PDB file of C-alpha atoms in Angstrom:
ATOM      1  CA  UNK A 298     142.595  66.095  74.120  1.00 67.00           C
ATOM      2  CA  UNK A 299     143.779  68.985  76.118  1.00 55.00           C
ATOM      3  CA  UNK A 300     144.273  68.668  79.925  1.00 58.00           C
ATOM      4  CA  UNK A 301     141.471  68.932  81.392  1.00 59.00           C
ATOM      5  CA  UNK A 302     140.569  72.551  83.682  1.00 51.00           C
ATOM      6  CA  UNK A 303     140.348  71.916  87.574  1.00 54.00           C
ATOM      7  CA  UNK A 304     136.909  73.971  87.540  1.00 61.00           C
ATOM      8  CA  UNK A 305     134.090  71.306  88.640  1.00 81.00           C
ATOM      9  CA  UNK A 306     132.002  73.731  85.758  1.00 91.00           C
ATOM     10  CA  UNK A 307     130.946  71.802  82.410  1.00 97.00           C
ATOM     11  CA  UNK A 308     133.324  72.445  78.837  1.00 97.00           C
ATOM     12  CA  UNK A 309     130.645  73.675  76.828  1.00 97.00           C
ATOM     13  CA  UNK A 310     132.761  72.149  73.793  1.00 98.00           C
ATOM     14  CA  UNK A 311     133.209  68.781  75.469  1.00 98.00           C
ATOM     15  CA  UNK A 312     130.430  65.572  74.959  1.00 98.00           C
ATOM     16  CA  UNK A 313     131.056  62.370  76.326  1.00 98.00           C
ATOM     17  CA  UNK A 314     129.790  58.748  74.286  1.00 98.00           C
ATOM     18  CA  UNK A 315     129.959  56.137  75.998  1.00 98.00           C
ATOM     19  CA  UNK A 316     129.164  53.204  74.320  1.00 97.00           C
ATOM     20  CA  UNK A 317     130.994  54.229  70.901  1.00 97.00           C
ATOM     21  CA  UNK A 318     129.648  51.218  69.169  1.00 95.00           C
ATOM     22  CA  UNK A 319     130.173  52.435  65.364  1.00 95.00           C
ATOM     23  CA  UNK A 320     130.715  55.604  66.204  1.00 97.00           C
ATOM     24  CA  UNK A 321     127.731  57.098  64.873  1.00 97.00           C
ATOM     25  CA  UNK A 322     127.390  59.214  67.450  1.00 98.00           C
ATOM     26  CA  UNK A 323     130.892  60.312  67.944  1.00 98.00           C
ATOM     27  CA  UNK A 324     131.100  61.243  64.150  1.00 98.00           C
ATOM     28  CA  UNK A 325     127.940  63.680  64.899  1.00 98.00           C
ATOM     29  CA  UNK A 326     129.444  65.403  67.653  1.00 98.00           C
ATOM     30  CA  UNK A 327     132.864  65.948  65.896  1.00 98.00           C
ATOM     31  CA  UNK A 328     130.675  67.498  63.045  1.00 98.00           C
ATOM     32  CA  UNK A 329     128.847  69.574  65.060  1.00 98.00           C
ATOM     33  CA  UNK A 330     132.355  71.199  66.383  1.00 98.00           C
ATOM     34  CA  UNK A 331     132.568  69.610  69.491  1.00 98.00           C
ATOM     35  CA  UNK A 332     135.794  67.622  70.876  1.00 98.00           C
ATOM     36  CA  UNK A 333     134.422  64.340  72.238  1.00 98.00           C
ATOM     37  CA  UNK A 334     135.811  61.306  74.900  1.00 98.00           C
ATOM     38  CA  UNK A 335     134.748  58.276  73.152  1.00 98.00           C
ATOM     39  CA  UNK A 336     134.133  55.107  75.624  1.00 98.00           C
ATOM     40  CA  UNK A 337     134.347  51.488  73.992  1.00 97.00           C
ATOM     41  CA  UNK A 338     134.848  48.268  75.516  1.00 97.00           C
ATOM     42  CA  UNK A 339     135.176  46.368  72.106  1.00 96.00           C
ATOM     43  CA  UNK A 340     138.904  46.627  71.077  1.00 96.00           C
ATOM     44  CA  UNK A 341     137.854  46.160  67.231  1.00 96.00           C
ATOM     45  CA  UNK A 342     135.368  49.104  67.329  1.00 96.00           C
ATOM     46  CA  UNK A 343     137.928  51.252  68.836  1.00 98.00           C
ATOM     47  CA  UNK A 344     140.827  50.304  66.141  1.00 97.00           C
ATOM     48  CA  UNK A 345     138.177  51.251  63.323  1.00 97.00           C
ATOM     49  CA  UNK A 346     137.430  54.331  65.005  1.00 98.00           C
ATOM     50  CA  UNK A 347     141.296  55.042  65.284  1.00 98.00           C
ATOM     51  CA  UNK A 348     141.436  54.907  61.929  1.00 98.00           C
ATOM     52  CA  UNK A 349     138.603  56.450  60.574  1.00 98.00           C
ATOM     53  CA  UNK A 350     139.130  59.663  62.873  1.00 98.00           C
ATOM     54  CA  UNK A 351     142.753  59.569  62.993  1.00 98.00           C
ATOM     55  CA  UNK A 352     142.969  63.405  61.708  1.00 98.00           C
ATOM     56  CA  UNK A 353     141.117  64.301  65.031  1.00 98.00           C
ATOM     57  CA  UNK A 354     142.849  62.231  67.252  1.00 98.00           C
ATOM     58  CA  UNK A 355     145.852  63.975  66.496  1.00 98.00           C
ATOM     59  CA  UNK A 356     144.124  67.092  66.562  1.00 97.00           C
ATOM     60  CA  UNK A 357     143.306  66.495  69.989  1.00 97.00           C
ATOM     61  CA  UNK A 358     139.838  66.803  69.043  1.00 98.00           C
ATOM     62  CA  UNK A 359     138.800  63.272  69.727  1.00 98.00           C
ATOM     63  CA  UNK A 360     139.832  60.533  72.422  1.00 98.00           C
ATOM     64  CA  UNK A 361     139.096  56.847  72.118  1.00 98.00           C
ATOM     65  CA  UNK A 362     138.873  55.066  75.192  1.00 98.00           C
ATOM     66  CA  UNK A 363     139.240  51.574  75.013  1.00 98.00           C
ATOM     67  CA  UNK A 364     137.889  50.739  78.591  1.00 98.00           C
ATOM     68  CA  UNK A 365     134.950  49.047  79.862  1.00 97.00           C
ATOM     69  CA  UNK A 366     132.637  50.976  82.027  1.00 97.00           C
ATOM     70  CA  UNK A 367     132.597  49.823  85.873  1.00 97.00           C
ATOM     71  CA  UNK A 368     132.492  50.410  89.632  1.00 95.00           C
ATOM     72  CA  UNK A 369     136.193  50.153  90.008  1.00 96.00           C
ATOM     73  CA  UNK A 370     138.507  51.848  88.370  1.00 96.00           C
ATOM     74  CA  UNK A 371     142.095  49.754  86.719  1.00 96.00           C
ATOM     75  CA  UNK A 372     140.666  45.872  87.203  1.00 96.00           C
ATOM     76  CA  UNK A 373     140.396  43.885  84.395  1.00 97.00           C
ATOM     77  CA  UNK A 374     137.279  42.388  83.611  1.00 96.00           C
ATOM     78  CA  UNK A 375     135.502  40.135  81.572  1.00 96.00           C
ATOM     79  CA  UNK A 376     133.865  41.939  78.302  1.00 95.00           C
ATOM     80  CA  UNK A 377     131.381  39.222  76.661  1.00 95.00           C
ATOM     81  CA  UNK A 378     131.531  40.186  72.713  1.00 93.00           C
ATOM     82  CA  UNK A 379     127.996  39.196  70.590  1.00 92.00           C
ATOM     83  CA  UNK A 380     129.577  38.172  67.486  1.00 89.00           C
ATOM     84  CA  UNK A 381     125.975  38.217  65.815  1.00 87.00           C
ATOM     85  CA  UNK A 382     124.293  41.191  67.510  1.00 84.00           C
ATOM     86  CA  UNK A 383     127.665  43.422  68.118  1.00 85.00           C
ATOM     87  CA  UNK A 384     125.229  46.274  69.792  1.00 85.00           C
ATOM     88  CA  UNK A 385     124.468  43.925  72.693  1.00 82.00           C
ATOM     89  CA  UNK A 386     127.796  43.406  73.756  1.00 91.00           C
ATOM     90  CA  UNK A 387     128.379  43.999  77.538  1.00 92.00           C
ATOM     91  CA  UNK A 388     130.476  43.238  80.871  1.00 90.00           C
ATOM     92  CA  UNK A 389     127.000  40.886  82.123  1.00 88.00           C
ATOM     93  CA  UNK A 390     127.650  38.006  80.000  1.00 90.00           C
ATOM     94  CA  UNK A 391     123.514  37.492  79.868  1.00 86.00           C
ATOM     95  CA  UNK A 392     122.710  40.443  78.724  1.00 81.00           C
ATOM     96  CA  UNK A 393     125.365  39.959  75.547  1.00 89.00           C
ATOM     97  CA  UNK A 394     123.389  36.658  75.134  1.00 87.00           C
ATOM     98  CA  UNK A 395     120.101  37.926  75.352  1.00 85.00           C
ATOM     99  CA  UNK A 396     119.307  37.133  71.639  1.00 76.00           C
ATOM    100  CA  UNK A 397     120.132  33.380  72.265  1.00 83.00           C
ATOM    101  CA  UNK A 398     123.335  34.056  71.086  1.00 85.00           C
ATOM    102  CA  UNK A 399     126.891  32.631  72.089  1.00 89.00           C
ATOM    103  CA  UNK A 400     129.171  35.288  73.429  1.00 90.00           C
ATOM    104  CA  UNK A 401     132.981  35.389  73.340  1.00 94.00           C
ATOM    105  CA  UNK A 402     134.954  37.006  76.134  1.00 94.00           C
ATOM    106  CA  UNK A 403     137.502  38.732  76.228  1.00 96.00           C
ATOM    107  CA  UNK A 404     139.649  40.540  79.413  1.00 97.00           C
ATOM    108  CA  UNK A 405     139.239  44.467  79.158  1.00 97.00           C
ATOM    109  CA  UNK A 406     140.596  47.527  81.756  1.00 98.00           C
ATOM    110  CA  UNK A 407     138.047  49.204  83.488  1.00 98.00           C
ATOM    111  CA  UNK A 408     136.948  52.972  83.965  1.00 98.00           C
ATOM    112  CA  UNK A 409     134.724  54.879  86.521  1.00 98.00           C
ATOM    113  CA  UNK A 410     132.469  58.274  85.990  1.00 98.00           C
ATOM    114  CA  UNK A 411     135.368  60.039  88.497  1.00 98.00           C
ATOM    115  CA  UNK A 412     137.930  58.439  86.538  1.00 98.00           C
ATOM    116  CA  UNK A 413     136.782  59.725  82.823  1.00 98.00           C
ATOM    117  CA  UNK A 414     136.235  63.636  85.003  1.00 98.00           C
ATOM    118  CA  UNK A 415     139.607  63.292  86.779  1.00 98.00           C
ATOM    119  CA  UNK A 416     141.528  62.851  82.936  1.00 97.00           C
ATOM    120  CA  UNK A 417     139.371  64.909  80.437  1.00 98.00           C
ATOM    121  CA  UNK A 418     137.266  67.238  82.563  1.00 98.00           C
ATOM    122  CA  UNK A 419     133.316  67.763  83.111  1.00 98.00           C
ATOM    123  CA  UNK A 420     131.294  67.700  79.516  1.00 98.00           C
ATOM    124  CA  UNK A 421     128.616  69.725  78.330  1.00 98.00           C
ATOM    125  CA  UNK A 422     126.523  66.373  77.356  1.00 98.00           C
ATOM    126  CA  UNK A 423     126.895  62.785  78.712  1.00 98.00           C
ATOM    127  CA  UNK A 424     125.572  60.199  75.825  1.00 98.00           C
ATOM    128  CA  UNK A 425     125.331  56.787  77.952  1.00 97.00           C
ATOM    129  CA  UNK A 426     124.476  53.543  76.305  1.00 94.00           C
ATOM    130  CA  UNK A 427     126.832  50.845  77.501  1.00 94.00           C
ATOM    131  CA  UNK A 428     124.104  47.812  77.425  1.00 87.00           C
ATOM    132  CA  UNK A 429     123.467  46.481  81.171  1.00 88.00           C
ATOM    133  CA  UNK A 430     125.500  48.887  83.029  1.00 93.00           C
ATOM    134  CA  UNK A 431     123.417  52.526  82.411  1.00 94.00           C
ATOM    135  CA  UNK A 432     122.419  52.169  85.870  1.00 93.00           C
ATOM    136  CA  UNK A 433     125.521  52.080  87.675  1.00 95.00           C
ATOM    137  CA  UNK A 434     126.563  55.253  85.337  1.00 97.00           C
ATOM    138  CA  UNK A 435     123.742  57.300  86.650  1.00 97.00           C
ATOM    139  CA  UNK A 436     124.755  55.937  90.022  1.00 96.00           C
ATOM    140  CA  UNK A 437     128.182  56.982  90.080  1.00 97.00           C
ATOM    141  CA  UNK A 438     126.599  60.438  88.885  1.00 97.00           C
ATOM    142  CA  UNK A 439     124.524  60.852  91.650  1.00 97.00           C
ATOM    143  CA  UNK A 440     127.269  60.647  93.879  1.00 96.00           C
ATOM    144  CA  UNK A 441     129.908  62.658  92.067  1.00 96.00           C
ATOM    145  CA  UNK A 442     130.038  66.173  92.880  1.00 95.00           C
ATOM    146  CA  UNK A 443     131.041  67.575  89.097  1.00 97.00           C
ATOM    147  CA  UNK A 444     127.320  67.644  86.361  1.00 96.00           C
ATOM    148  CA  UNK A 445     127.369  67.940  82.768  1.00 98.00           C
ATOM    149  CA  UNK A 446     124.245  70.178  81.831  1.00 98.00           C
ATOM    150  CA  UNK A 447     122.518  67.838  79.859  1.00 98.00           C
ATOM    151  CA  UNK A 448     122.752  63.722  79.817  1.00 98.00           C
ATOM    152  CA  UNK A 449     120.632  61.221  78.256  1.00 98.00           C
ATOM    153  CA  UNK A 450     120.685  57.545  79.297  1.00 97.00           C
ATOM    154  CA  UNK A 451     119.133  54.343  78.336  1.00 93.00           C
ATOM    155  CA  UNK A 452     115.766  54.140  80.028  1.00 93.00           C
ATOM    156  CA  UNK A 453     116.541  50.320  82.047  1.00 86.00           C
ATOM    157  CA  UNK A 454     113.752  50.718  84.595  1.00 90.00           C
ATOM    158  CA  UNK A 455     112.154  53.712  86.915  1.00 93.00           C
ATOM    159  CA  UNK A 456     115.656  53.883  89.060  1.00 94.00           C
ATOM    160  CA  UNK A 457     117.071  55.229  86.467  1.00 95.00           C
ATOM    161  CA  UNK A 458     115.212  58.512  86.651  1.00 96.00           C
ATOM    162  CA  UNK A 459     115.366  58.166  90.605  1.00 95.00           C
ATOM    163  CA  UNK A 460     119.336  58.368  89.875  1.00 96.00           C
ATOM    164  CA  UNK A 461     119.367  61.127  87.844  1.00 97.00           C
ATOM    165  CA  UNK A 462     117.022  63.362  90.282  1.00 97.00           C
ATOM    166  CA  UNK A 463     118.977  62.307  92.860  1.00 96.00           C
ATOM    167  CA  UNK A 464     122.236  63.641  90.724  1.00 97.00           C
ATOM    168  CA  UNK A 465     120.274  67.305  90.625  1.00 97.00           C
ATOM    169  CA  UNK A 466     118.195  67.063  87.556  1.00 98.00           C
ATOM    170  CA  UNK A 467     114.638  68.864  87.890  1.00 98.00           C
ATOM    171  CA  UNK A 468     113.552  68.649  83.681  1.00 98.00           C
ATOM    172  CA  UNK A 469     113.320  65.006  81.328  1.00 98.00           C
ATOM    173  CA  UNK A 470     112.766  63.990  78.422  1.00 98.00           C
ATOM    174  CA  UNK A 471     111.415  61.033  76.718  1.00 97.00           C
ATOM    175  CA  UNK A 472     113.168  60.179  73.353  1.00 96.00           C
ATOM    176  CA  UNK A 473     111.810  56.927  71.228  1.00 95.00           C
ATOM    177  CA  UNK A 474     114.702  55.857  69.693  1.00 92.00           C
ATOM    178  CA  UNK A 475     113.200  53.799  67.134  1.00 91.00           C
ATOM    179  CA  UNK A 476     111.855  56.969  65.564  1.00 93.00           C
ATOM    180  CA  UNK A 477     114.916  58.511  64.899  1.00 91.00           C
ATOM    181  CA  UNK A 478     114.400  58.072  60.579  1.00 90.00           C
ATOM    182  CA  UNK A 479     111.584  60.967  61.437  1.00 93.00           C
ATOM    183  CA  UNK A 480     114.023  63.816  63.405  1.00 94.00           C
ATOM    184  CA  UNK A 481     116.220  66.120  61.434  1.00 95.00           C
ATOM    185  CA  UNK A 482     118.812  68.028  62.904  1.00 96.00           C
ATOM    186  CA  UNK A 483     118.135  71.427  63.567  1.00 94.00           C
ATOM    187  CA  UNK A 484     118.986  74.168  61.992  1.00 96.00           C
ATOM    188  CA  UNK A 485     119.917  76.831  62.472  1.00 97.00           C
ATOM    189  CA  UNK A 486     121.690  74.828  65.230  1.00 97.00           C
ATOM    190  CA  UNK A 487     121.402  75.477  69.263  1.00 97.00           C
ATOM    191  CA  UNK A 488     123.697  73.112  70.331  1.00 98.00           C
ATOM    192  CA  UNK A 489     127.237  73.989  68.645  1.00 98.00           C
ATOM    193  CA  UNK A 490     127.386  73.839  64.488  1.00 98.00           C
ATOM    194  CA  UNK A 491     125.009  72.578  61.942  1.00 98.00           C
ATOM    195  CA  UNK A 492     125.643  69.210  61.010  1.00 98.00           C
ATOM    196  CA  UNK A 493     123.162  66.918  58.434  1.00 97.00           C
ATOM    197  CA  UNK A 494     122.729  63.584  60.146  1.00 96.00           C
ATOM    198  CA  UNK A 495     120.236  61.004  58.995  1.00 95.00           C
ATOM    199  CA  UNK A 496     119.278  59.164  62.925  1.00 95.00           C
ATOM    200  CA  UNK A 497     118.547  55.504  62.472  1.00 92.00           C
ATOM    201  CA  UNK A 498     118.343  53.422  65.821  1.00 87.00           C
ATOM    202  CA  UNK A 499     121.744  52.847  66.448  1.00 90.00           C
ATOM    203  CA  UNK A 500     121.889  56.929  67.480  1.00 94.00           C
ATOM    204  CA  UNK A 501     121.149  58.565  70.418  1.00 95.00           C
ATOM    205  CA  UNK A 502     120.022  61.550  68.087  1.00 96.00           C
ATOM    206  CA  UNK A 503     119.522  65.267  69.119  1.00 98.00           C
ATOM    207  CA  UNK A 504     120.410  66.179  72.498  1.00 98.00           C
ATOM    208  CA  UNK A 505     120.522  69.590  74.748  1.00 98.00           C
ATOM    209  CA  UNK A 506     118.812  72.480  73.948  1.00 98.00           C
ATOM    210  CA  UNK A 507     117.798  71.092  70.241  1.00 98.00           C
ATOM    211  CA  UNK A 508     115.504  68.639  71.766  1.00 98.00           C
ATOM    212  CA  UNK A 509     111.840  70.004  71.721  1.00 97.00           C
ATOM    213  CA  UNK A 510     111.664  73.031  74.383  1.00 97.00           C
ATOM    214  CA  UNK A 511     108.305  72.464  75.232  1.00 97.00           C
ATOM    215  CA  UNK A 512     108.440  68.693  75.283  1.00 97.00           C
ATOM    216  CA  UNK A 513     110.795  69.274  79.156  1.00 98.00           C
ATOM    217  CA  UNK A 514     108.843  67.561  81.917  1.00 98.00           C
ATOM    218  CA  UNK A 515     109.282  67.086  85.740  1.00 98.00           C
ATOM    219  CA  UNK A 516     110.631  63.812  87.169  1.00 97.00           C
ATOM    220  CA  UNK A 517     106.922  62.799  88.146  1.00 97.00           C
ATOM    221  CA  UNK A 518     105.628  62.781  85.111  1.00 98.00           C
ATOM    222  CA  UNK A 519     108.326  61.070  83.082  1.00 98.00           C
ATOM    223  CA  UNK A 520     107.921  58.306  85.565  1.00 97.00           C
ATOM    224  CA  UNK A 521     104.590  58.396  84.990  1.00 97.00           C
ATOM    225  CA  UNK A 522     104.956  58.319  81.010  1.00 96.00           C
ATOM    226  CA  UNK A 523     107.495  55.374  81.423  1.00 96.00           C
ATOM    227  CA  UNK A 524     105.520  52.998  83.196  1.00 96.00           C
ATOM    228  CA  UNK A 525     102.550  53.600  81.181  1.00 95.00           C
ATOM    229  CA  UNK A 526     105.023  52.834  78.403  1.00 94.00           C
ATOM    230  CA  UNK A 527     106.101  49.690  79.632  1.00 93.00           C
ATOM    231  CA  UNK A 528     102.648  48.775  81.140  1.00 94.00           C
ATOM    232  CA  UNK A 529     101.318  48.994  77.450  1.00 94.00           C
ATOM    233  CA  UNK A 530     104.477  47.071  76.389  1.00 91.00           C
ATOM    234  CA  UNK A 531     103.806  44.161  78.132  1.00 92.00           C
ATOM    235  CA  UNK A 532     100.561  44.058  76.948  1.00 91.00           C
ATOM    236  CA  UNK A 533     101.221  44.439  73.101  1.00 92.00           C
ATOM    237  CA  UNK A 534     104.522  45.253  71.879  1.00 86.00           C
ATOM    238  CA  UNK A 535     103.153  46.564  68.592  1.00 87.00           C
ATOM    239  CA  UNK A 536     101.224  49.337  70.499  1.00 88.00           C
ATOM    240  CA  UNK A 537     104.537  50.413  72.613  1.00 88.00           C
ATOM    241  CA  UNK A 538     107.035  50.110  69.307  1.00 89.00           C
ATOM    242  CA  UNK A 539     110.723  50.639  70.404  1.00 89.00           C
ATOM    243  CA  UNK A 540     112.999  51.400  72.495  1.00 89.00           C
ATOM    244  CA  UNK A 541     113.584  54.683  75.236  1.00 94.00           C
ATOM    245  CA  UNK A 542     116.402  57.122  76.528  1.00 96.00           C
ATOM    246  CA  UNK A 543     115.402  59.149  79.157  1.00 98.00           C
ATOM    247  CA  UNK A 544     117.142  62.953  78.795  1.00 98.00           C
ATOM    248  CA  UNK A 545     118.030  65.010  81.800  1.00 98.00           C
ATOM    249  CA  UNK A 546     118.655  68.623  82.627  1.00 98.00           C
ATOM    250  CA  UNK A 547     118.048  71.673  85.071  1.00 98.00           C
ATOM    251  CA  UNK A 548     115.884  74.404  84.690  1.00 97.00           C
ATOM    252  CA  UNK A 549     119.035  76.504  85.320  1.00 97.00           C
ATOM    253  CA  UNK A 550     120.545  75.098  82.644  1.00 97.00           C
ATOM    254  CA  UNK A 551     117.789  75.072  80.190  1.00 97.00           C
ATOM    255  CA  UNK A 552     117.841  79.221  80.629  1.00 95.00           C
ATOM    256  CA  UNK A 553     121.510  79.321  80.736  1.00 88.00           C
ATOM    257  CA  UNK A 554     122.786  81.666  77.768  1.00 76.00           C
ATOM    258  CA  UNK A 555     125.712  79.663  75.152  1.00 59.00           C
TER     259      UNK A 555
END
């Protein structure tokens, strides 16, 4: 990964994914031309992802960081590893147990929102989905100066979106994640290269100015949407299939020419 430019502005050829898990994502962005910083708590994850990318690592095109996402940066803490259900992993050791599973910890370094800017510079697109912690990412992004244009996060509750407003963002989206076998890519592309992808629901899916221009809503209605969505969840799962991200922009970026 080159060093990283001073300027506070985004790398338009820079995405962040944190929460690497397979490296679905990752392999998507790399296809689509962009370098990436991938985040991963789980050391195993991260040594199959060495391997299977190892032509872009040493390209410079790709780095794996084997950290776990948290409010300090350098501590070790406790990673709790869901041998069963590896997505649900996490630093709260109830959340990786959520699926009445046992967990087994392990001791990982930590890494903070300043401390990923600091190293490899301001991306273009933040993927976040780092089970039980999304919050305290958008947190640390409302109070960092530097902004990616575009981020999408897992939706935990309505905070979340007070976060990201309070980080600068005026336009959301609403992305069911458990209909990603029914997006395509887009072609021709808007967000760097084409790249064929088939999205299942262990990918964040399209992000940036290929999601659905007309489908950008204000911050009061995508609270709105969200606790109707719950609301309806409680009530019958079946009705309120799946499983959220919320995706955040500005207008200003939304217009902004590649």
């Amino acid at each position: 990964m080159t060093t990283p430019s001073t300027s506070q502005e985004p790398r338009s050829d820079l995405i962040y994914d944190l929460g690497m898990h397979w490296a679905l994502d990752t392999d998507f962005y790399l296809r689509k031309g962009f370098s990436v910083v991938a985040l991963e708590a789980n050391p195993e994850m991260c040594k199959r992802a060495q391997e299977k990318f190892s032509t872009e690592v040493a390209d410079g095109r790709l780095a794996i960081v084997n950290r776990a996402f948290w409010d300090t940066e350098d501590h070790q803490i406790a990673f709790h590893v869901n041998p069963v259900k590896d997505d649900w992993s996490s630093v709260k050791k109830g959340w990786a147990e959520k699926g009445g599973h046992e967990s087994e910890e392990i001791q990982v370094q930590t890494v903070t929102l300043a401390g990923l800017f600091d190293r490899y510079g301001v991306p273009r697109y933040i993927k976040c989905d780092m089970e039980g912690v999304d919050d305290l990412f958008t947190q640390q992004l409302a109070t960092d100066a530097r902004r990616p244009d575009f981020v999408s996060v897992e939706a935990m509750s309505a905070d979340t979106i007070c976060f990201l407003r309070a980080a600068g963002y005026d336009r959301f989206q609403i992305v069911n994640q458990a209909l990603h076998n029914m997006v395509r890519p887009v072609e021709p592309a808007r967000e760097g290269q084409f790249a064929d992808a088939k999205f299942n629901g262990h990918m964040s899916g399209l992000f940036g100015k290929e999601l659905p221009p007309e489908k950008w809503i204000d911050a009061e209605e995508c609270l709105d949407r969200f606790q109707m969505f719950r609301k309806l969840q409680l009530k019958d799962g079946m009705l309120a299939h799946g499983w959220i991200d919320f995706h955040a922009t500005t207008q200003a970026s939304l217009e902004k020419t590649a």
